Short mmCIF file of C-alpha atoms and ligand atoms in Angstrom, two decimals:
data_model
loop_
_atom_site.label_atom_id
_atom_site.label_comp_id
_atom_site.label_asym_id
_atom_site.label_seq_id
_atom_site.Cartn_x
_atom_site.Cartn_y
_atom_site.Cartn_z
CA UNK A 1 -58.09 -79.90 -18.18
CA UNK A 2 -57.42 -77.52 -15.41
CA UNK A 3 -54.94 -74.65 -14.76
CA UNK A 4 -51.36 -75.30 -15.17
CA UNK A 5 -49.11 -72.98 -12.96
CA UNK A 6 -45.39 -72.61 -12.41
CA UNK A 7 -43.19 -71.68 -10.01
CA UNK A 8 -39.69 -70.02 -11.20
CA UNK A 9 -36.11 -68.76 -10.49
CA UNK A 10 -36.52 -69.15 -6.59
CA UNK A 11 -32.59 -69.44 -7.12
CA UNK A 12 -31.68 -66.95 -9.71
CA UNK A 13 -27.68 -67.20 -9.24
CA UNK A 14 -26.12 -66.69 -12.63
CA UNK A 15 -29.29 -66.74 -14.83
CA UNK A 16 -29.60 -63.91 -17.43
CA UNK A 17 -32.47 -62.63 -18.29
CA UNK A 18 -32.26 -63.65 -21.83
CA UNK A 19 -31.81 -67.17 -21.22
CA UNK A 20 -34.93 -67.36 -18.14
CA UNK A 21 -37.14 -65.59 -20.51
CA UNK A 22 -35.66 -68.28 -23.32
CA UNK A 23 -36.68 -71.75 -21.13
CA UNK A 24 -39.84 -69.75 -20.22
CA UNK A 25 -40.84 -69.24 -23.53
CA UNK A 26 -40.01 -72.51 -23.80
CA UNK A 27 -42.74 -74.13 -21.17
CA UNK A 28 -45.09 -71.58 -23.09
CA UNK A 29 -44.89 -73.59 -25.60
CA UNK A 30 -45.01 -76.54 -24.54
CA UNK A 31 -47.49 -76.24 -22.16
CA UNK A 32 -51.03 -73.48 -21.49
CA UNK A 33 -49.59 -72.55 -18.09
CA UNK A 34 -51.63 -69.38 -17.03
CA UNK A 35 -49.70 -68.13 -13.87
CA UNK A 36 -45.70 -67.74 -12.88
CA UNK A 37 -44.91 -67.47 -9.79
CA UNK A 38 -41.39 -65.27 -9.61
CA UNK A 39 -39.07 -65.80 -6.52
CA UNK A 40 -38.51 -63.10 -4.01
CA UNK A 41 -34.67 -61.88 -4.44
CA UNK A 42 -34.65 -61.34 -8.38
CA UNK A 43 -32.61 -58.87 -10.34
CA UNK A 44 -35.13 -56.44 -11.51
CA UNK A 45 -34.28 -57.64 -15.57
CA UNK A 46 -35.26 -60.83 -14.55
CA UNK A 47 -38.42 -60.27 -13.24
CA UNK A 48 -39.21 -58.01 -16.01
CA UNK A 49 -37.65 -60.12 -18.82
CA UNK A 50 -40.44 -63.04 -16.89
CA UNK A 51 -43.37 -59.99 -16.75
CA UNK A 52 -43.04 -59.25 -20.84
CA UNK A 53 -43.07 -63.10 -21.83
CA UNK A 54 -45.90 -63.43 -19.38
CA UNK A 55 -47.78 -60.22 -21.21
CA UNK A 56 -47.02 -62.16 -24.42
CA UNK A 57 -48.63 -65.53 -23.40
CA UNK A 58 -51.40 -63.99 -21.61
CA UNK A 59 -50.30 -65.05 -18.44
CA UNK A 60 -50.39 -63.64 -14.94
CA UNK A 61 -47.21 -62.89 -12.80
CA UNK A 62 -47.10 -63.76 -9.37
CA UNK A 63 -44.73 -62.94 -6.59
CA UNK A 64 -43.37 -65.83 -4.78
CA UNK A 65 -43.43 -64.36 -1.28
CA UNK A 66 -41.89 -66.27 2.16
CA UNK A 67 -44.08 -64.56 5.16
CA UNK A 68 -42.41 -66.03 8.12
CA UNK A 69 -39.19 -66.46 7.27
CA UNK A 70 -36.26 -64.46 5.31
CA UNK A 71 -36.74 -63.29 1.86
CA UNK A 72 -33.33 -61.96 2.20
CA UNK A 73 -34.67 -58.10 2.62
CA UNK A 74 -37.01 -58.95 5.54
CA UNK A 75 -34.88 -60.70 8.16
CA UNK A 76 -35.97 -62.07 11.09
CA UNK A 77 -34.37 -61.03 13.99
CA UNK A 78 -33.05 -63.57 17.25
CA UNK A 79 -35.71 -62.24 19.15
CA UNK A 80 -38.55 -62.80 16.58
CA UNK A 81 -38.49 -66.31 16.35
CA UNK A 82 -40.91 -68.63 17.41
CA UNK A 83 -40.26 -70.46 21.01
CA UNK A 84 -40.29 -74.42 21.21
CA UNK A 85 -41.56 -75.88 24.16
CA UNK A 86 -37.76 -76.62 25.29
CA UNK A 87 -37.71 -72.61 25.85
CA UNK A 88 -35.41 -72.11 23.20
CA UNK A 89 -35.99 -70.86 19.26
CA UNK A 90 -36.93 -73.12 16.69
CA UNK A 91 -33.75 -73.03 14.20
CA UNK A 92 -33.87 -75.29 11.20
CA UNK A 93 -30.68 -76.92 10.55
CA UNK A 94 -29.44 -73.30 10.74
CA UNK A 95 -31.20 -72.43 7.58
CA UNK A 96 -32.35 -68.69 7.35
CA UNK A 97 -35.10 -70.37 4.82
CA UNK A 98 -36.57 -73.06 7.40
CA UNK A 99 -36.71 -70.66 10.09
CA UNK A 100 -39.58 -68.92 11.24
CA UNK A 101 -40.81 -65.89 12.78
CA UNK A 102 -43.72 -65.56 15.49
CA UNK A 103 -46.75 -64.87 13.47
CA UNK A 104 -47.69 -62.71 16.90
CA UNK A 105 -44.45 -60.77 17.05
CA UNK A 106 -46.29 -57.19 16.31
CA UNK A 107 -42.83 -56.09 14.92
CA UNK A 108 -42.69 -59.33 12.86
CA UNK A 109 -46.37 -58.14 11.79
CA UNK A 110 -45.32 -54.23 11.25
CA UNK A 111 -42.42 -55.92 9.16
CA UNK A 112 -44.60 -57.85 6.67
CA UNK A 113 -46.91 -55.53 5.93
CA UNK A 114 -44.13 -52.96 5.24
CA UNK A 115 -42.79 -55.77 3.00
CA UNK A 116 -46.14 -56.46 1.22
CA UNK A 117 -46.56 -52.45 0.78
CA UNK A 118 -43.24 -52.28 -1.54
CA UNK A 119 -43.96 -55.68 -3.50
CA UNK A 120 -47.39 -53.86 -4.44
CA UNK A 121 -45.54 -50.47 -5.14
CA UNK A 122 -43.73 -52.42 -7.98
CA UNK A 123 -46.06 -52.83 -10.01
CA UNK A 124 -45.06 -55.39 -12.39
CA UNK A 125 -46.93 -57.98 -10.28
CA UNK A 126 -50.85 -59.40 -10.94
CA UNK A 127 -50.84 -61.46 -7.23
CA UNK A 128 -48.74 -62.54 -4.49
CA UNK A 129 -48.54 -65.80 -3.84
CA UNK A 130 -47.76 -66.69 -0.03
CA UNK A 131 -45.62 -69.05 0.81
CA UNK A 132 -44.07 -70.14 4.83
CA UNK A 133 -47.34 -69.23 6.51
CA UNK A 134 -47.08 -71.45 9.21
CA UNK A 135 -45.19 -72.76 12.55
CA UNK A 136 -42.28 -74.57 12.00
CA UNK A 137 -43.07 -78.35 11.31
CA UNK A 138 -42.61 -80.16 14.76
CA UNK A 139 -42.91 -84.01 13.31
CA UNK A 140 -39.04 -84.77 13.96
CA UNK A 141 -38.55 -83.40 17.56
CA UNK A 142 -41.94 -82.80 19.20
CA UNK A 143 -40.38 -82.09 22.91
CA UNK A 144 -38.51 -79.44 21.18
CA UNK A 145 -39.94 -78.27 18.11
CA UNK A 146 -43.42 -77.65 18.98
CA UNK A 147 -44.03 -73.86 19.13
CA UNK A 148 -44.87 -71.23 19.88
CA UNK A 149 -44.40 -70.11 23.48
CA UNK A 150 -43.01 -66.67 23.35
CA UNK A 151 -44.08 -63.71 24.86
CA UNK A 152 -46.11 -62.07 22.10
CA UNK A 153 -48.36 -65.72 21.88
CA UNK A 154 -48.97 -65.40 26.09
CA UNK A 155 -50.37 -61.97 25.30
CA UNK A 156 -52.35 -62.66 22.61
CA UNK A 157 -53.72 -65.72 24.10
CA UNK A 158 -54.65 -64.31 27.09
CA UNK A 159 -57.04 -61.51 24.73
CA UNK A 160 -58.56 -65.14 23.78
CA UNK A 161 -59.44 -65.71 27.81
CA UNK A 162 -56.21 -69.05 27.06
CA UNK A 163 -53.54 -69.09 29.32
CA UNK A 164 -50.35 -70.54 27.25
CA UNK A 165 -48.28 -70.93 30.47
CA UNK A 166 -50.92 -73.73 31.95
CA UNK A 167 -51.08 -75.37 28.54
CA UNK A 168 -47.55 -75.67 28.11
CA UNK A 169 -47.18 -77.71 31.40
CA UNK A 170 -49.98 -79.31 30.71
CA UNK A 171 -48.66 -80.32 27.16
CA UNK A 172 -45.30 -81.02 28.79
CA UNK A 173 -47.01 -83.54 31.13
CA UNK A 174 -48.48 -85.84 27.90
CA UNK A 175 -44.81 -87.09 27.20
CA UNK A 176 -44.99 -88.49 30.01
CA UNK A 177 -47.15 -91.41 28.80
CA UNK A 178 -47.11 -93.85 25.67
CA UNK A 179 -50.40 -93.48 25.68
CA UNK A 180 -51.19 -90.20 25.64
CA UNK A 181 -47.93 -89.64 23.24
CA UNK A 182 -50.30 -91.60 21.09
CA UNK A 183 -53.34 -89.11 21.61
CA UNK A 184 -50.38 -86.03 21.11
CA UNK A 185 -49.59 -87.30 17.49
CA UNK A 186 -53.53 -87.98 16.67
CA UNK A 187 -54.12 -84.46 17.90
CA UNK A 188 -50.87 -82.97 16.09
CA UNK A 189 -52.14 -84.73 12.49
CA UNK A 190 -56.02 -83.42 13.11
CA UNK A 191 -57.60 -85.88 14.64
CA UNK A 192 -59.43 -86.08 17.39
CA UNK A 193 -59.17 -87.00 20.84
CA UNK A 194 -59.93 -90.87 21.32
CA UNK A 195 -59.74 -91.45 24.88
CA UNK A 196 -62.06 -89.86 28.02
CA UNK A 197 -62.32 -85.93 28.47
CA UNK A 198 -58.62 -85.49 29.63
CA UNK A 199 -57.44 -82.23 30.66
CA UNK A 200 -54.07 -82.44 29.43
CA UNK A 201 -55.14 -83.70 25.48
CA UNK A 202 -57.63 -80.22 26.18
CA UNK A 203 -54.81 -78.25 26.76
CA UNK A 204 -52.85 -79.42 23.82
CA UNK A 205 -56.11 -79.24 21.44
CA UNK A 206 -57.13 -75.62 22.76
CA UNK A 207 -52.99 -74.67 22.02
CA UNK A 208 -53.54 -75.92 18.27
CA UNK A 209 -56.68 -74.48 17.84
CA UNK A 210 -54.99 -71.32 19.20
CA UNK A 211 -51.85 -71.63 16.94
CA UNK A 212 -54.58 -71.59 13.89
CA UNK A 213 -56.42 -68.88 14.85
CA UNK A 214 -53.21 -67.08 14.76
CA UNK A 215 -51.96 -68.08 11.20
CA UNK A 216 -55.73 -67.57 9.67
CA UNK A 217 -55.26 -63.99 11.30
CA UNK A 218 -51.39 -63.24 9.58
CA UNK A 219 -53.28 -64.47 6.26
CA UNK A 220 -56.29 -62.70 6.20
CA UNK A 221 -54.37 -59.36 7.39
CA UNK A 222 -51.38 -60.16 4.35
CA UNK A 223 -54.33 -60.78 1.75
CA UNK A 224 -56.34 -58.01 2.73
CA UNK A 225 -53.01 -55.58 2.28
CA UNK A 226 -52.95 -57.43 -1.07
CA UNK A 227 -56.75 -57.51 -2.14
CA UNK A 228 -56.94 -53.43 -1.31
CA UNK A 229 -54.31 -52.81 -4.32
CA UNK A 230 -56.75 -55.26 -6.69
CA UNK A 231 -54.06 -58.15 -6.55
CA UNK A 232 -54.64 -61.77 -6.49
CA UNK A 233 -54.07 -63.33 -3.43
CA UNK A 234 -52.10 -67.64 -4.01
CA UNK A 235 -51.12 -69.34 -0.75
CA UNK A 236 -48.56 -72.32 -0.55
CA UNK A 237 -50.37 -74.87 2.40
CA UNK A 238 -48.51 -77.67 3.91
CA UNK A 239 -49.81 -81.29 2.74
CA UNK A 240 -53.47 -81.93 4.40
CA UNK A 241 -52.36 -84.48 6.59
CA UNK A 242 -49.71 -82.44 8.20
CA UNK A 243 -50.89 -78.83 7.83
CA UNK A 244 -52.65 -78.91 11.48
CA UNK A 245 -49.43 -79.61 12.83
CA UNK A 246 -47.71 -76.70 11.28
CA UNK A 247 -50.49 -74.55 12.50
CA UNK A 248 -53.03 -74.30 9.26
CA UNK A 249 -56.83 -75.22 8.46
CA UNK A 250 -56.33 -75.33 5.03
CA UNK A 251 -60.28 -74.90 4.24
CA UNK A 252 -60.51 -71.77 6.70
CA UNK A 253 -57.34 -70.02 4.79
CA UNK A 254 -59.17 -70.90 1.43
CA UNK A 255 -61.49 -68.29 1.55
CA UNK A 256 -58.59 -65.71 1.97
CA UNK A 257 -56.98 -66.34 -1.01
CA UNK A 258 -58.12 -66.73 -4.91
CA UNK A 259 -56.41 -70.04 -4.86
CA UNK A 260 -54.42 -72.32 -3.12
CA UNK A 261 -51.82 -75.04 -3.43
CA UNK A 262 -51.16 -78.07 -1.29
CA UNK A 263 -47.48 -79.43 -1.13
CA UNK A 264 -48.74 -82.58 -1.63
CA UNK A 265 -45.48 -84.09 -2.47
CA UNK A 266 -45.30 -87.61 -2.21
CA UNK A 267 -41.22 -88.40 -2.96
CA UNK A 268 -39.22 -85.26 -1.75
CA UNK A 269 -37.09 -86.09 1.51
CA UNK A 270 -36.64 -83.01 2.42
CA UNK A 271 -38.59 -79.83 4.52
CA UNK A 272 -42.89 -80.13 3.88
CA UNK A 273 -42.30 -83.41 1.57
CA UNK A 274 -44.91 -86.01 2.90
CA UNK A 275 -41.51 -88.72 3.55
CA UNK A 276 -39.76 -86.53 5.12
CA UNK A 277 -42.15 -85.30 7.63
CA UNK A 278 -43.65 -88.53 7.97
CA UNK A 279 -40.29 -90.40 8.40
CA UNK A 280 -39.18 -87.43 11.05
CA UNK A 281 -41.93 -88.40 12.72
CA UNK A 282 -42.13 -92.03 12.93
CA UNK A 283 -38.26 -92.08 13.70
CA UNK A 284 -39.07 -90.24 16.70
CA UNK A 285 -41.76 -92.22 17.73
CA UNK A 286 -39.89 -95.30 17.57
CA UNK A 287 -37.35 -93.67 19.17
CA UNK A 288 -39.37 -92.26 22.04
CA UNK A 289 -41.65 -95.41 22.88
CA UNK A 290 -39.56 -97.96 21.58
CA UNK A 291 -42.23 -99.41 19.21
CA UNK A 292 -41.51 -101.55 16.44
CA UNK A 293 -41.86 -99.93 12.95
CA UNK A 294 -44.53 -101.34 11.83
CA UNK A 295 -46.50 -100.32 14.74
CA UNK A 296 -45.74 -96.98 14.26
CA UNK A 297 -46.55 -96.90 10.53
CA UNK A 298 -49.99 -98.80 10.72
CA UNK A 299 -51.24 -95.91 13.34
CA UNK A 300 -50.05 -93.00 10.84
CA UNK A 301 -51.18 -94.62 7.95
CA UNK A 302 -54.78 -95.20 9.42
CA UNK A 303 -54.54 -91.80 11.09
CA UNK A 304 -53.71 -89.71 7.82
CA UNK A 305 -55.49 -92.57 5.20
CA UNK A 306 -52.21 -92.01 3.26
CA UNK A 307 -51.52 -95.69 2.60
CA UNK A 308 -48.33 -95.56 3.49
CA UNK A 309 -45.75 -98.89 3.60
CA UNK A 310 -44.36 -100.11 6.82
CA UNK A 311 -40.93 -98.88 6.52
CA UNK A 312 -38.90 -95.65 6.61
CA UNK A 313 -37.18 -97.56 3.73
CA UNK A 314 -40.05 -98.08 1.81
CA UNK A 315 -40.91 -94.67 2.18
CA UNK A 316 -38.36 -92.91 1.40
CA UNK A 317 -37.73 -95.09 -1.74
CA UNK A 318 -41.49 -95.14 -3.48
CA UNK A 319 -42.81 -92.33 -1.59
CA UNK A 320 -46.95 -92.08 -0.86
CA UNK A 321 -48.64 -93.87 -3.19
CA UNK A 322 -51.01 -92.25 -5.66
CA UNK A 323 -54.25 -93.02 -3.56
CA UNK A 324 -53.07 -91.57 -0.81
CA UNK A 325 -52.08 -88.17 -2.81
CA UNK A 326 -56.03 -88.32 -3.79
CA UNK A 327 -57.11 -88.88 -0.40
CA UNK A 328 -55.05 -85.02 0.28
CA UNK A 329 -56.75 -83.44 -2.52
CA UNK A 330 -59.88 -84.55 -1.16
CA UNK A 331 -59.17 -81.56 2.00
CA UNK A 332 -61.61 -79.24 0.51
CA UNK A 333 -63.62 -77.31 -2.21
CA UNK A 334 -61.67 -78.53 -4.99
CA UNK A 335 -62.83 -75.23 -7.04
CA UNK A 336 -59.78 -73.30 -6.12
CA UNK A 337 -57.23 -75.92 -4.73
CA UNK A 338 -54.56 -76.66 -6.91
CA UNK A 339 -51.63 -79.55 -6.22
CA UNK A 340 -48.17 -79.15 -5.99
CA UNK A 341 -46.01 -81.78 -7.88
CA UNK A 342 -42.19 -82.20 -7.73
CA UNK A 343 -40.29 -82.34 -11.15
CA UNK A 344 -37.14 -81.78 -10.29
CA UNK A 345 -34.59 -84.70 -9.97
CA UNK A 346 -32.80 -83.63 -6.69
CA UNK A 347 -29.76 -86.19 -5.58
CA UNK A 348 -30.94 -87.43 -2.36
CA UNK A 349 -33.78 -84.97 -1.77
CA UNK A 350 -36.19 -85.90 -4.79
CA UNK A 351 -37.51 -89.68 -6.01
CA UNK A 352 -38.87 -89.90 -8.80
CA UNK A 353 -39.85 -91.70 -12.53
CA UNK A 354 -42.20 -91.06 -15.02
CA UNK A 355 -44.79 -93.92 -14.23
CA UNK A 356 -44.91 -92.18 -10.82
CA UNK A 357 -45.63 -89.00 -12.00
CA UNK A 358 -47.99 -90.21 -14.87
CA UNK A 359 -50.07 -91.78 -12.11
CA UNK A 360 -49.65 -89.38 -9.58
CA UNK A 361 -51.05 -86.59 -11.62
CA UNK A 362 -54.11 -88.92 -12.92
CA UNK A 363 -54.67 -89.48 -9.01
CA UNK A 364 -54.75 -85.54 -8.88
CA UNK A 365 -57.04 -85.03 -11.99
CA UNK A 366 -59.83 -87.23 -11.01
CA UNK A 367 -59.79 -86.15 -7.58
CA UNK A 368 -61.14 -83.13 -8.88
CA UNK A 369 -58.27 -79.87 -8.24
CA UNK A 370 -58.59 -77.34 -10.17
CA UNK A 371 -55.19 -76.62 -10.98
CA UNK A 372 -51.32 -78.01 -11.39
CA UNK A 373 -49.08 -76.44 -10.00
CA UNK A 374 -45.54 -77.75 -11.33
CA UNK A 375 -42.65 -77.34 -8.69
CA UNK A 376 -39.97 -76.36 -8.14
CA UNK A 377 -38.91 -74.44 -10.26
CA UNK A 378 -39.37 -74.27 -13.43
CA UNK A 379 -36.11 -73.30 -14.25
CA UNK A 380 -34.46 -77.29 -13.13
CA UNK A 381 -37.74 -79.11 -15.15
CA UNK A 382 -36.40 -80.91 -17.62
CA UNK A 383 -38.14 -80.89 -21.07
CA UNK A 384 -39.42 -84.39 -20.64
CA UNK A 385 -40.95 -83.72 -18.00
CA UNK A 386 -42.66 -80.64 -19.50
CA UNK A 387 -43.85 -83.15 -22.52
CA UNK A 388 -45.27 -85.62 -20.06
CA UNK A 389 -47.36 -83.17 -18.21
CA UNK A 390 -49.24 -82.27 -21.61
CA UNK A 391 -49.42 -85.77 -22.52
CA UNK A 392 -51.19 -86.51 -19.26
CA UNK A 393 -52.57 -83.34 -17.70
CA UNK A 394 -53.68 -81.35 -20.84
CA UNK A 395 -53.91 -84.04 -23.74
CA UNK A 396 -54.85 -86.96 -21.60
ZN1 LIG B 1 -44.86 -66.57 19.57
#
């Protein structure tokens, strides 16, 4: 059996600390989960009411920590946001949650480690688990969405001998043709270039390669912070198949961090779930070249080996199927990866049943993770669920 970890009261609205320590206690007993991951804009008697039943399971606390975006104390400002290739900032259905900071913004930079510094001063915590370390996810609205073309990212580029205003035109250009649309997406999911040395697709892959060298830099500057107060160090990675297009190389951040989770979620319709991204993207892509569905979904399915069906339908309704959740897991060193897996009926933004899970969480075990990480949060699992994750993860 491996690790079982939680993460809890990201929402904390109306929840004394008597009854969060009560359905904590609760999953205590239920279940031998070994670290809690608290949200970021907690009443103190929360967080301490969490700390004390943590101390009394023999648990570790962790702080659930946004980087790039607001954790309602660090705000970004306008001017720190990241810039989409349409010139303009990359806002998230207007959500202060979904919207991200430039991880080269040196105020942005000053900002977190000023925010990083008081979390430590606190105390109460045993690690700080990172979560929104990335670009904004560009799979709906490529043209507009991929980023990040600001100021700050021309100078630092330019200390890495790139020059961001050639590659933008450059990356501009590749819209131009289905073909080379084709060669964007393969790029944009990790793969590489198919076609003859091109000096557009070079462009493009020299920006993404640039984009990760800039989040691997914000990580290993935020865990060092953390590591020099003798604090673990989680981080919260996109799925495998997508995280290159948010800007990560999940097996370069590993070594950063004492663990890591994927969002591997397979039936959440909503921001980092696989069918939502994946949908985003093949909607546009139909869209943009006019292809039939199918089409589309036979060239992501080969390109990410998730399996998927041929519909947005399909998709959305029974989500990626278990094989294809192994196939993520498979990223990297399984030692210190751990999966993410949704819980939580959500109307219209989670789909799921217990054969699902059951098999999705077998798929996980025998690919090897280390860990379980059960999302999100702990506070909307029902106790059913909790049951069914010892039946299958700890007993099974
Ligand atoms: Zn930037």
């Amino acid at each position: 059996m491996g690790i079982i970890a939680v993460q809890y009261l990201e929402d904390s609205q109306n929840i004394s600390p008597e009854d969060a320590r009560k359905k904590l206690h609760t999953a205590f007993d239920t279940l031998p989960i070994s670290k809690v991951i608290v949200g970021w804009n907690l009443a103190h008697g929360l967080v301490e009411a969490c700390a004390e039943e943590c101390a009394r399971f023999d648990a570790e606390l962790y702080r659930w920590q946004p980087l790039l975006t607001s954790d309602a104390v660090f705000v970004p400002k306008p001017e720190w946001l990241t810039i989409g290739l349409d010139r303009e900032p990359v806002i998230h259905w207007g959500e202060p949650a979904f919207t991200f900071a430039c991880p080269n913004h040196p105020d942005v930079r000053d900002r977190i480690t000023a925010r990083l510094q008081e979390i430590i001063e606190q105390e109460i915590y045993h690690g700080v688990f990172l979560d929104r370390i990335r670009f904004p996810s560009p799979m709906a609205a490529p043209m507009q969405e991929l980023s990040c073309f600001c100021a700050h990212c021309r100078r630092v580029a330019q200390t890495q001998d790139l020059d961001l205003v050639a590659m933008e035109r450059s990356i501009s250009r590749l819209f131009h043709s289905p073909e080379q649309v084709f060669e964007l997406v393969r790029l944009l999911l990790g793969g590489r270039p198919t076609g003859a040395h091109d000096e557009t697709i070079g462009d493009l892959d020299a920006f993404l390669r640039f984009r990760i060298h800039s989040i691997n830099g914000l990580v290993e500057a935020a865990s060092a912070i953390i590591r020099d107060s003798s604090l673990a160090v989680g981080l919260d990675c996109f799925s495998p198949s997508l995280a290159h297009a948010v800007g990560q190389n999940i097996p370069a951040l590993m070594p950063h961090a004492d663990w890591t989770k994927i969002m591997s979620y397979g039936h959440t319709l909503g921001i980092a779930g696989l069918p939502y991204e994946l949908s985003g993207l093949a909607a546009w892509m139909i869209g943009y070249l006019g292809l039939s569905e199918a089409r589309v979904y036979r060239f992501l399915s080969d390109l990410t080996g998730l399996f998927l069906p041929s519909t947005t339908t399909e998709l959305c309704e029974t989500g990626i199927p278990s094989a294809g959740l192994a196939h993520e897991a498979a990223v990297a060193p399984t030692d210190n990866l751990y999966a993410g897996i949704e819980l939580v009926d959500l109307d219209r933004f989670t789909v799921l049943n217990d054969a699902q899970i059951t098999s999705d969480m077998r798929a996980f075990k025998s690919s090897g993770v280390a860990g379980l990480l059960l999302s999100w949060d702990l506070w909307h699992i029902p106790q059913h669920r909790l049951d069914l994750v010892r039946k299958i993860w700890v007993d099974g």
